Amino acid sequence: MKCYPGKEKYPNLLSPIRIGNIRLKNRIIAAPTSPSMITTEGLFTPEMIAYLAEKARGGAAAVTYGESIVHSPTGKSHNKQLQLDAFGVRQGLTEAARAIHNAGAYANIQLSHGGKYGGLLSVGGDEGKTGIAYGPSDELTPLGTVHAMSEEMIEEIISSYGTAAKLVKECGFDMVQVHAAHGWLFSQFLSPVMNRRKDQYGGSLENRARFLIRSLGAVRNAVGPSFPIEIRISGDDLSPSGLNMEQCIEVAELIDNSVDLINVSCGNHEDPELFCRTHPSSFLEHGANVYLAAEIKKHVKTPVACVGALNDPGQMEAILADGQADIVEIGRAELADPYIAYKAMRNRADDITPCIRCYECFASTGQNEMVKCTVNPVTGQELHRAQILPVTSDKTLLVIGGGPAGMEAAITASRRGMKVILAEKKEMLGGNLQPAGAAYFKQDIRDLCEILVRRVERENIDVRLNTEVTPEWVRSLSPDALVVAIGSEELRPPIKGINRKNVIMAIDAELHPEILGQKVVIMGGGLVGAEAAVSFAHEGHQVDIVEMKETICEDVNSFYRGGLMPQVKRAAALHTSSTVTEITETGVLVERNGKISEIMADSVVCALGFRSPHSLVDQLCDEIDESFIVGDCARVGKIYDAMNGGYYAALQIRND
């Protein structure tokens, strides 16, 4: 019998399991995600369908589309959401199910309702929000008025769950998942704080769960006895307004005979600190929420799935082998690398691109109405994916700079068949990934750096370390094409005392924290300064941040910022709307509202930004007609800009 090479290493993860009338080929489900690649009418776009198909192509047993609204008049919580009661929705649903099937997976879809956030401003947006919403009980909030749902409205919504389930089954979906977590409708009704009703839907936990249980009944009646129904519940809401673990176990026991799979999550989508627990931030360990699934599993007969920052097949195998869960569900990590299952099957786990938990995917959903991933240039562009066409001639590419942009360009060009020379002025590859990954909570970035270096090695790229590239050197090599990825330079503004010995640039401080004194002042409260403060405080330093703007990390996406800022506030004294006027032997002089004060410090860290070395870039590019500028030397940006730029630059190199 032929087996996958990884089957011996991951026997539990790669074993099949039957859920209702379907047989999952392995224990990996692509968890529900719902980027904004939806029309304003609430329909699937071709881009959305291609995004789902890519996950199926990567080997997951089932692919789940998330937060599909069953009752749009009251439940649409995001600006753009799939609306299962929208006219014309059937075509996109059918095409999505077929695309997922054709790529090798079962199609699953999450049935959802935003509850009070159907009318109130939410993390998902403000479009069409009236400030009047419907939830379990009357409630006055800073965002607007919540009215208690009438029993007639509850009956209508229960019916809509059945109608939606019947619809998606008819369109070819193989499973449905009922969303009863993350602070949405059923979470609100289950809450003893939000639900103050006196009728059959309030009071005891059994009564508060009645809406959910009746909706599950409507779904079951609509799809039949063997069609798989999954439910997402909390193992602990982790909030005084929600359920604790013991109460969540009771909910699981109440629905045990009504579903075929119990997916255990936690937290609340609308609370920034809890959002970063629902979708664990880099300050939490991988699999931080698995213990909740393990506890629920002790009390139910139904198979249980766990979720939350999982991307290592070895860890997943241990979870299943230990009996903590029966299935693992993978969310953001499937955007970073949709081929996790494929690579596990082929014993190539060391080539899985890690999710760095930066929340760029969530941020782009709101900001750009699409999805992108910092470490995967294809995510969100699956429909228009540029083929990695082989070159037809003996072509040499010179890549200058061994950071993420340069490495990604070199790897992609090598896969096209080019001879690639990668020159790096330092003694190792990685560029700014090295300082970016230095903090104790940045293991994901360190893993990313190692993966890219490993890929460079496997591609047999000619790496030249400790090589300072000049225009003359480029001319002497005479490559056919050139990629310039030399990074950026740290800003060292003309502050009085900036050249004192107690001033340390941010990169040096991050890479060599041992050179810091006990008391540290960080000039600059952007992402670099804020993360450095958390790291330095963790090492035992006393930290102050001085920032000219009114807000620390003003330009950081709100999702990452929600998890970061509590850490920053614990780590450092924050001096906003403040300017360093002078650096002295004993600290810094700071001006705020026209008043000067001194902050004592042994070390002053300069984290005031970066600039692109345009002059050198231009000199290098002048040597080769076919040249590309990528990463921070094009424009100071994020890791996303570097990897995306490097990847697509390599694809643009002419094939003649």
Short mmCIF file of C-alpha atoms in Angstrom, two decimals, residues 190-641:
data_model
loop_
_atom_site.label_atom_id
_atom_site.label_comp_id
_atom_site.label_asym_id
_atom_site.label_seq_id
_atom_site.Cartn_x
_atom_site.Cartn_y
_atom_site.Cartn_z
CA LEU A 190 -26.15 33.11 26.03
CA SER A 191 -24.66 35.95 28.07
CA PRO A 192 -26.22 36.35 31.54
CA VAL A 193 -25.25 40.03 31.40
CA MET A 194 -26.59 40.98 27.96
CA ASN A 195 -29.62 38.70 28.18
CA ARG A 196 -32.00 40.02 30.82
CA ARG A 197 -35.16 38.66 29.26
CA LYS A 198 -38.03 37.30 31.36
CA ASP A 199 -39.58 35.10 28.68
CA GLN A 200 -38.66 31.63 27.41
CA TYR A 201 -35.40 33.00 25.94
CA GLY A 202 -34.02 34.44 29.18
CA GLY A 203 -33.22 33.47 32.76
CA SER A 204 -31.63 30.04 33.11
CA LEU A 205 -28.85 28.88 30.82
CA GLU A 206 -31.27 26.41 29.24
CA ASN A 207 -33.59 29.28 28.39
CA ARG A 208 -30.80 31.52 27.14
CA ALA A 209 -29.66 28.64 24.88
CA ARG A 210 -33.17 28.04 23.54
CA PHE A 211 -32.72 30.39 20.55
CA LEU A 212 -29.55 28.56 19.54
CA ILE A 213 -30.99 25.08 20.04
CA ARG A 214 -34.15 25.88 18.07
CA SER A 215 -32.02 27.35 15.26
CA LEU A 216 -29.94 24.17 15.18
CA GLY A 217 -33.22 22.25 14.93
CA ALA A 218 -34.29 24.39 11.97
CA VAL A 219 -30.96 23.69 10.28
CA ARG A 220 -31.28 19.95 10.91
CA ASN A 221 -34.82 19.85 9.53
CA ALA A 222 -33.62 21.69 6.43
CA VAL A 223 -30.58 19.53 5.62
CA GLY A 224 -31.65 16.09 6.82
CA PRO A 225 -30.31 13.64 9.41
CA SER A 226 -26.89 12.80 7.95
CA PHE A 227 -25.75 16.16 6.56
CA PRO A 228 -22.87 17.41 8.77
CA ILE A 229 -23.62 20.33 11.07
CA GLU A 230 -20.69 21.96 12.81
CA ILE A 231 -21.06 24.54 15.56
CA ARG A 232 -18.55 27.11 16.75
CA ILE A 233 -18.87 27.82 20.46
CA SER A 234 -16.68 29.39 23.11
CA GLY A 235 -14.73 27.30 25.58
CA ASP A 236 -14.59 30.47 27.70
CA ASP A 237 -15.70 33.98 26.72
CA LEU A 238 -12.88 35.35 28.90
CA SER A 239 -15.11 38.30 29.75
CA PRO A 240 -17.26 39.28 32.75
CA SER A 241 -20.14 39.84 30.33
CA GLY A 242 -19.90 36.34 28.85
CA LEU A 243 -19.74 32.71 29.92
CA ASN A 244 -16.96 31.11 31.91
CA MET A 245 -15.52 27.71 31.10
CA GLU A 246 -17.96 25.80 33.29
CA GLN A 247 -20.94 27.47 31.62
CA CYS A 248 -19.48 26.87 28.16
CA ILE A 249 -19.21 23.18 29.00
CA GLU A 250 -22.92 23.22 29.88
CA VAL A 251 -23.68 24.75 26.48
CA ALA A 252 -21.64 22.04 24.79
CA GLU A 253 -23.58 19.37 26.66
CA LEU A 254 -26.88 20.98 25.66
CA ILE A 255 -26.06 20.83 21.94
CA ASP A 256 -24.10 17.56 22.00
CA ASN A 257 -26.83 15.55 20.27
CA SER A 258 -27.72 18.26 17.77
CA VAL A 259 -24.45 18.60 15.83
CA ASP A 260 -21.73 16.50 14.21
CA LEU A 261 -18.68 18.62 15.09
CA ILE A 262 -18.01 21.13 17.88
CA ASN A 263 -15.47 23.82 17.06
CA VAL A 264 -14.17 25.46 20.24
CA SER A 265 -12.95 29.06 20.15
CA CYS A 266 -13.12 31.94 22.64
CA GLY A 267 -13.22 35.70 23.12
CA ASN A 268 -15.13 38.49 21.42
CA HIS A 269 -14.66 39.96 17.95
CA GLU A 270 -15.63 43.46 19.13
CA ASP A 271 -13.25 43.75 22.09
CA PRO A 272 -9.72 44.67 20.87
CA GLU A 273 -7.96 42.83 23.69
CA LEU A 274 -10.15 39.74 23.33
CA PHE A 275 -9.94 39.88 19.54
CA CYS A 276 -6.22 39.25 19.98
CA ARG A 277 -7.08 36.19 22.05
CA THR A 278 -9.71 34.85 19.66
CA HIS A 279 -7.08 35.25 16.94
CA PRO A 280 -3.99 34.80 19.13
CA SER A 281 -1.37 37.51 18.83
CA SER A 282 2.38 36.93 18.86
CA PHE A 283 2.32 37.58 22.60
CA LEU A 284 0.56 34.23 23.04
CA GLU A 285 1.91 30.77 22.38
CA HIS A 286 0.82 28.82 19.33
CA GLY A 287 -2.28 26.83 20.18
CA ALA A 288 -3.09 29.09 23.13
CA ASN A 289 -6.77 28.15 22.97
CA VAL A 290 -6.40 24.39 22.52
CA TYR A 291 -6.89 23.75 26.23
CA LEU A 292 -10.49 24.94 25.85
CA ALA A 293 -11.24 22.34 23.20
CA ALA A 294 -9.54 19.70 25.33
CA GLU A 295 -11.79 20.54 28.27
CA ILE A 296 -14.97 20.53 26.19
CA LYS A 297 -13.98 17.18 24.68
CA LYS A 298 -14.04 15.57 28.12
CA HIS A 299 -17.78 16.28 28.40
CA VAL A 300 -19.23 15.48 24.95
CA LYS A 301 -19.59 12.53 22.58
CA THR A 302 -19.37 14.67 19.44
CA PRO A 303 -15.97 15.12 17.75
CA VAL A 304 -14.26 18.37 18.75
CA ALA A 305 -12.14 20.75 16.68
CA CYS A 306 -9.61 23.21 18.06
CA VAL A 307 -8.45 26.49 16.53
CA GLY A 308 -6.06 29.37 17.20
CA ALA A 309 -2.56 30.11 15.84
CA LEU A 310 -1.82 26.59 14.63
CA ASN A 311 0.57 26.05 11.71
CA ASP A 312 3.07 23.39 12.80
CA PRO A 313 2.07 19.82 11.81
CA GLY A 314 4.16 18.48 14.68
CA GLN A 315 2.15 20.45 17.22
CA MET A 316 -1.11 19.45 15.54
CA GLU A 317 -0.11 15.80 15.61
CA ALA A 318 0.63 16.04 19.34
CA ILE A 319 -2.75 17.68 20.00
CA LEU A 320 -4.58 14.87 18.25
CA ALA A 321 -2.38 12.12 19.68
CA ASP A 322 -2.97 13.41 23.20
CA GLY A 323 -6.72 13.38 22.67
CA GLN A 324 -7.12 17.13 23.12
CA ALA A 325 -9.13 17.38 19.89
CA ASP A 326 -10.24 15.28 16.93
CA ILE A 327 -9.69 17.89 14.22
CA VAL A 328 -7.57 21.04 13.88
CA GLU A 329 -8.86 24.14 12.12
CA ILE A 330 -6.41 26.62 10.63
CA GLY A 331 -7.28 30.25 9.91
CA ARG A 332 -4.59 32.86 9.25
CA ALA A 333 -1.88 30.25 8.74
CA GLU A 334 -3.80 29.03 5.67
CA LEU A 335 -3.37 32.49 4.18
CA ALA A 336 0.35 32.44 4.91
CA ASP A 337 0.67 28.97 3.37
CA PRO A 338 -2.43 27.22 1.97
CA TYR A 339 -0.27 24.14 1.37
CA ILE A 340 0.22 23.17 5.02
CA ALA A 341 -1.59 19.86 4.57
CA TYR A 342 0.16 19.14 1.26
CA LYS A 343 3.58 19.79 2.79
CA ALA A 344 2.79 17.69 5.87
CA MET A 345 1.76 14.79 3.64
CA ARG A 346 5.02 15.03 1.75
CA ASN A 347 7.10 15.44 4.92
CA ARG A 348 8.06 18.99 3.98
CA ALA A 349 6.94 20.77 7.13
CA ASP A 350 10.25 22.63 7.25
CA ASP A 351 9.11 24.54 4.15
CA ILE A 352 5.81 25.82 5.56
CA THR A 353 5.70 29.61 5.45
CA PRO A 354 4.80 30.73 8.99
CA CYS A 355 2.03 33.18 9.78
CA ILE A 356 3.74 36.05 11.62
CA ARG A 357 0.45 37.12 13.27
CA CYS A 358 0.68 40.72 12.09
CA TYR A 359 -3.08 40.97 11.28
CA GLU A 360 -2.34 42.44 7.84
CA CYS A 361 -5.06 40.11 6.52
CA PHE A 362 -7.71 41.61 8.80
CA ALA A 363 -6.50 45.16 8.21
CA SER A 364 -6.66 44.86 4.43
CA THR A 365 -10.18 43.45 4.60
CA GLY A 366 -11.40 46.76 6.00
CA GLN A 367 -8.92 49.14 4.45
CA ASN A 368 -8.79 47.71 0.92
CA GLU A 369 -11.94 45.56 0.75
CA MET A 370 -9.82 42.55 -0.18
CA VAL A 371 -7.31 40.33 1.53
CA LYS A 372 -3.54 40.14 1.49
CA CYS A 373 -0.90 38.36 3.53
CA THR A 374 2.45 39.76 4.62
CA VAL A 375 4.32 36.56 3.82
CA ASN A 376 2.33 35.17 0.87
CA PRO A 377 2.30 37.37 -2.24
CA VAL A 378 -0.38 35.23 -3.90
CA THR A 379 -3.06 35.59 -1.18
CA GLY A 380 -5.92 37.71 -2.49
CA GLN A 381 -4.55 37.53 -6.03
CA GLU A 382 -5.28 33.88 -6.75
CA LEU A 383 -7.62 34.68 -9.64
CA HIS A 384 -5.02 36.75 -11.45
CA ARG A 385 -2.01 34.74 -10.33
CA ALA A 386 0.96 35.27 -12.60
CA GLN A 387 2.41 31.97 -13.69
CA ILE A 388 6.01 31.24 -12.77
CA LEU A 389 7.06 30.82 -16.39
CA PRO A 390 10.49 29.29 -17.02
CA VAL A 391 13.03 31.40 -18.85
CA THR A 392 13.90 30.19 -22.31
CA SER A 393 17.43 31.51 -22.40
CA ASP A 394 20.50 31.37 -20.21
CA LYS A 395 19.81 34.43 -18.11
CA THR A 396 21.73 35.76 -15.10
CA LEU A 397 20.03 37.83 -12.43
CA LEU A 398 21.94 39.83 -9.85
CA VAL A 399 20.04 40.55 -6.64
CA ILE A 400 21.62 43.12 -4.36
CA GLY A 401 20.43 42.77 -0.77
CA GLY A 402 19.65 39.66 1.25
CA GLY A 403 16.61 40.86 3.18
CA PRO A 404 13.08 39.52 2.61
CA ALA A 405 12.66 41.39 -0.70
CA GLY A 406 15.98 40.21 -2.09
CA MET A 407 15.58 36.62 -0.92
CA GLU A 408 12.03 36.36 -2.30
CA ALA A 409 13.16 37.77 -5.65
CA ALA A 410 16.14 35.40 -5.79
CA ILE A 411 14.06 32.33 -4.89
CA THR A 412 11.33 33.12 -7.42
CA ALA A 413 13.80 33.89 -10.21
CA SER A 414 15.72 30.68 -9.51
CA ARG A 415 12.49 28.71 -9.76
CA ARG A 416 12.05 30.24 -13.21
CA GLY A 417 15.38 28.71 -14.18
CA MET A 418 17.63 31.75 -13.99
CA LYS A 419 21.15 31.75 -12.74
CA VAL A 420 20.92 33.95 -9.65
CA ILE A 421 23.67 35.77 -7.77
CA LEU A 422 22.57 37.16 -4.40
CA ALA A 423 24.95 39.73 -2.88
CA GLU A 424 24.62 40.81 0.76
CA LYS A 425 26.95 43.27 2.47
CA LYS A 426 26.60 41.67 5.92
CA GLU A 427 27.79 38.30 7.12
CA MET A 428 24.33 36.73 7.03
CA LEU A 429 21.06 36.86 5.11
CA GLY A 430 17.88 38.28 6.62
CA GLY A 431 18.24 42.04 6.43
CA ASN A 432 15.80 43.79 8.74
CA LEU A 433 14.14 40.49 9.57
CA GLN A 434 17.06 40.01 11.97
CA PRO A 435 16.27 42.99 14.25
CA ALA A 436 12.53 42.64 13.61
CA GLY A 437 12.69 39.08 14.95
CA ALA A 438 14.95 39.81 17.91
CA ALA A 439 12.25 40.38 20.53
CA TYR A 440 11.11 37.47 22.68
CA PHE A 441 7.60 37.57 21.14
CA LYS A 442 8.85 37.54 17.52
CA GLN A 443 9.64 33.86 17.03
CA ASP A 444 7.35 33.81 13.99
CA ILE A 445 9.56 36.35 12.20
CA ARG A 446 12.67 34.38 13.14
CA ASP A 447 11.00 31.31 11.65
CA LEU A 448 10.18 33.25 8.49
CA CYS A 449 13.79 34.32 8.14
CA GLU A 450 14.99 30.73 8.55
CA ILE A 451 12.50 29.48 5.95
CA LEU A 452 13.64 32.05 3.39
CA VAL A 453 17.31 31.31 4.04
CA ARG A 454 16.61 27.59 3.69
CA ARG A 455 14.84 28.16 0.37
CA VAL A 456 17.79 30.18 -0.89
CA GLU A 457 20.07 27.27 0.00
CA ARG A 458 17.82 24.72 -1.70
CA GLU A 459 17.64 26.74 -4.89
CA ASN A 460 21.41 26.58 -5.28
CA ILE A 461 21.63 30.36 -5.51
CA ASP A 462 25.14 31.84 -5.67
CA VAL A 463 25.21 33.77 -2.39
CA ARG A 464 27.95 36.35 -1.88
CA LEU A 465 28.06 37.48 1.77
CA ASN A 466 30.20 40.33 3.10
CA THR A 467 29.97 41.92 -0.34
CA GLU A 468 29.60 45.67 -0.66
CA VAL A 469 28.16 46.22 -4.12
CA THR A 470 29.19 49.25 -6.17
CA PRO A 471 28.18 50.31 -9.68
CA GLU A 472 31.61 49.19 -10.86
CA TRP A 473 31.08 45.72 -9.41
CA VAL A 474 27.72 45.44 -11.13
CA ARG A 475 29.33 46.50 -14.39
CA SER A 476 32.05 43.85 -13.99
CA LEU A 477 29.47 41.07 -13.60
CA SER A 478 27.32 42.36 -16.47
CA PRO A 479 24.14 40.48 -15.44
CA ASP A 480 21.12 40.33 -17.75
CA ALA A 481 18.81 41.74 -15.07
CA LEU A 482 19.18 43.45 -11.72
CA VAL A 483 17.06 43.56 -8.58
CA VAL A 484 18.06 46.24 -6.08
CA ALA A 485 16.87 45.40 -2.56
CA ILE A 486 19.43 47.20 -0.39
CA GLY A 487 17.00 48.21 2.34
CA SER A 488 16.85 51.55 4.12
CA GLU A 489 18.96 53.68 6.44
CA GLU A 490 18.04 54.61 9.98
CA LEU A 491 17.24 58.28 10.47
CA ARG A 492 19.62 60.13 12.77
CA PRO A 493 18.09 63.61 13.06
CA PRO A 494 20.18 66.65 14.10
CA ILE A 495 19.16 66.64 17.76
CA LYS A 496 21.69 68.25 20.05
CA GLY A 497 23.77 65.46 21.61
CA ILE A 498 22.74 62.84 19.03
CA ASN A 499 26.37 61.71 18.67
CA ARG A 500 26.90 61.04 22.36
CA LYS A 501 28.09 57.58 23.37
CA ASN A 502 24.87 56.90 25.26
CA VAL A 503 22.85 57.09 22.01
CA ILE A 504 22.19 53.73 20.35
CA MET A 505 20.37 53.23 17.06
CA ALA A 506 17.27 51.02 17.23
CA ILE A 507 18.67 48.16 15.15
CA ASP A 508 21.80 47.87 17.30
CA ALA A 509 19.68 48.03 20.44
CA GLU A 510 17.35 45.28 19.22
CA LEU A 511 20.19 43.01 18.13
CA HIS A 512 22.41 43.71 21.15
CA PRO A 513 20.19 44.61 24.13
CA GLU A 514 23.07 43.74 26.45
CA ILE A 515 24.67 47.10 25.61
CA LEU A 516 21.76 49.00 27.14
CA GLY A 517 21.89 50.56 30.57
CA GLN A 518 19.23 50.02 33.22
CA LYS A 519 17.21 53.13 32.36
CA VAL A 520 16.32 53.46 28.68
CA VAL A 521 14.62 56.30 26.81
CA ILE A 522 13.32 55.46 23.36
CA MET A 523 12.95 58.38 20.98
CA GLY A 524 10.04 57.45 18.71
CA GLY A 525 6.77 55.70 19.50
CA GLY A 526 6.11 54.05 16.16
CA LEU A 527 6.04 50.28 15.75
CA VAL A 528 9.81 49.88 16.12
CA GLY A 529 9.97 51.95 19.30
CA ALA A 530 6.87 50.38 20.84
CA GLU A 531 7.94 46.79 20.23
CA ALA A 532 11.45 47.60 21.43
CA ALA A 533 9.99 48.96 24.68
CA VAL A 534 8.13 45.70 25.30
CA SER A 535 11.26 43.71 24.59
CA PHE A 536 13.55 45.87 26.75
CA ALA A 537 11.13 45.83 29.68
CA HIS A 538 10.95 42.06 29.40
CA GLU A 539 14.75 42.04 29.82
CA GLY A 540 14.44 44.04 33.04
CA HIS A 541 15.04 47.59 31.80
CA GLN A 542 13.12 50.66 32.95
CA VAL A 543 11.75 52.24 29.77
CA ASP A 544 10.33 55.61 28.69
CA ILE A 545 9.02 56.39 25.19
CA VAL A 546 9.02 59.94 23.84
CA GLU A 547 6.71 60.46 20.84
CA MET A 548 5.90 63.67 18.95
CA LYS A 549 2.39 62.51 17.97
CA GLU A 550 -0.57 62.30 20.31
CA THR A 551 -0.75 58.54 19.93
CA ILE A 552 1.71 55.68 20.19
CA CYS A 553 1.77 53.43 17.10
CA GLU A 554 -0.68 55.67 15.31
CA ASP A 555 -0.02 54.09 11.91
CA VAL A 556 -0.18 50.45 13.05
CA ASN A 557 -3.27 48.50 12.02
CA SER A 558 -5.91 48.46 14.74
CA PHE A 559 -5.96 44.67 15.07
CA TYR A 560 -2.27 44.33 15.88
CA ARG A 561 -2.36 47.52 17.89
CA GLY A 562 -5.14 46.09 20.06
CA GLY A 563 -2.83 43.38 21.34
CA LEU A 564 0.33 45.48 21.36
CA MET A 565 -0.78 48.55 23.29
CA PRO A 566 -1.63 46.80 26.58
CA GLN A 567 1.88 45.36 26.48
CA VAL A 568 3.41 48.78 25.71
CA LYS A 569 1.52 50.48 28.54
CA ARG A 570 2.78 47.88 30.99
CA ALA A 571 6.31 48.11 29.65
CA ALA A 572 6.97 51.86 29.45
CA ALA A 573 6.11 55.34 30.64
CA LEU A 574 4.62 57.10 27.62
CA HIS A 575 5.35 60.75 26.83
CA THR A 576 3.20 61.73 23.84
CA SER A 577 2.96 65.13 22.13
CA SER A 578 6.55 65.51 23.30
CA THR A 579 9.83 66.33 21.54
CA VAL A 580 13.39 65.57 22.56
CA THR A 581 15.29 68.86 22.34
CA GLU A 582 18.63 67.64 23.65
CA ILE A 583 20.39 64.45 24.67
CA THR A 584 22.61 64.88 27.72
CA GLU A 585 25.03 62.64 29.59
CA THR A 586 22.27 61.79 32.07
CA GLY A 587 19.21 61.48 29.81
CA VAL A 588 17.09 63.65 27.51
CA LEU A 589 15.48 67.07 27.69
CA VAL A 590 11.88 66.93 26.52
CA GLU A 591 9.59 69.77 25.46
CA ARG A 592 5.84 69.42 25.93
CA ASN A 593 3.37 72.31 25.71
CA GLY A 594 6.24 74.77 25.90
CA LYS A 595 7.70 73.26 29.07
CA ILE A 596 11.07 71.53 29.30
CA SER A 597 11.65 68.57 31.59
CA GLU A 598 14.37 65.96 31.90
CA ILE A 599 13.96 62.20 31.72
CA MET A 600 16.90 60.40 33.25
CA ALA A 601 18.44 57.60 31.20
CA ASP A 602 21.56 55.50 30.94
CA SER A 603 20.87 54.75 27.27
CA VAL A 604 18.95 56.66 24.61
CA VAL A 605 17.59 54.57 21.73
CA CYS A 606 16.92 56.36 18.44
CA ALA A 607 13.86 54.84 16.77
CA LEU A 608 12.85 57.79 14.60
CA GLY A 609 12.31 55.98 11.34
CA PHE A 610 14.10 55.05 8.15
CA ARG A 611 14.76 56.54 4.73
CA SER A 612 15.42 55.02 1.33
CA PRO A 613 18.94 55.48 -0.14
CA HIS A 614 17.64 56.72 -3.49
CA SER A 615 20.96 58.08 -4.74
CA LEU A 616 22.77 54.74 -4.47
CA VAL A 617 19.75 52.91 -5.87
CA ASP A 618 19.77 55.12 -8.95
CA GLN A 619 23.51 54.60 -9.47
CA LEU A 620 23.10 50.82 -9.35
CA CYS A 621 20.07 50.77 -11.65
CA ASP A 622 21.85 52.95 -14.20
CA GLU A 623 24.16 50.01 -14.91
CA ILE A 624 21.47 47.61 -16.19
CA ASP A 625 18.50 48.43 -18.42
CA GLU A 626 16.31 45.68 -16.96
CA SER A 627 16.40 46.66 -13.31
CA PHE A 628 13.87 46.52 -10.48
CA ILE A 629 13.75 48.31 -7.14
CA VAL A 630 12.07 46.42 -4.31
CA GLY A 631 11.67 46.61 -0.54
CA ASP A 632 12.59 49.54 1.68
CA CYS A 633 14.98 51.04 -0.85
CA ALA A 634 11.99 51.65 -3.12
CA ARG A 635 9.84 53.01 -0.33
CA VAL A 636 10.11 52.33 3.38
CA GLY A 637 7.28 49.95 4.17
CA LYS A 638 6.28 46.66 5.72
CA ILE A 639 7.48 43.10 5.30
CA TYR A 640 4.47 42.69 2.99
CA ASP A 641 5.80 45.35 0.62
#
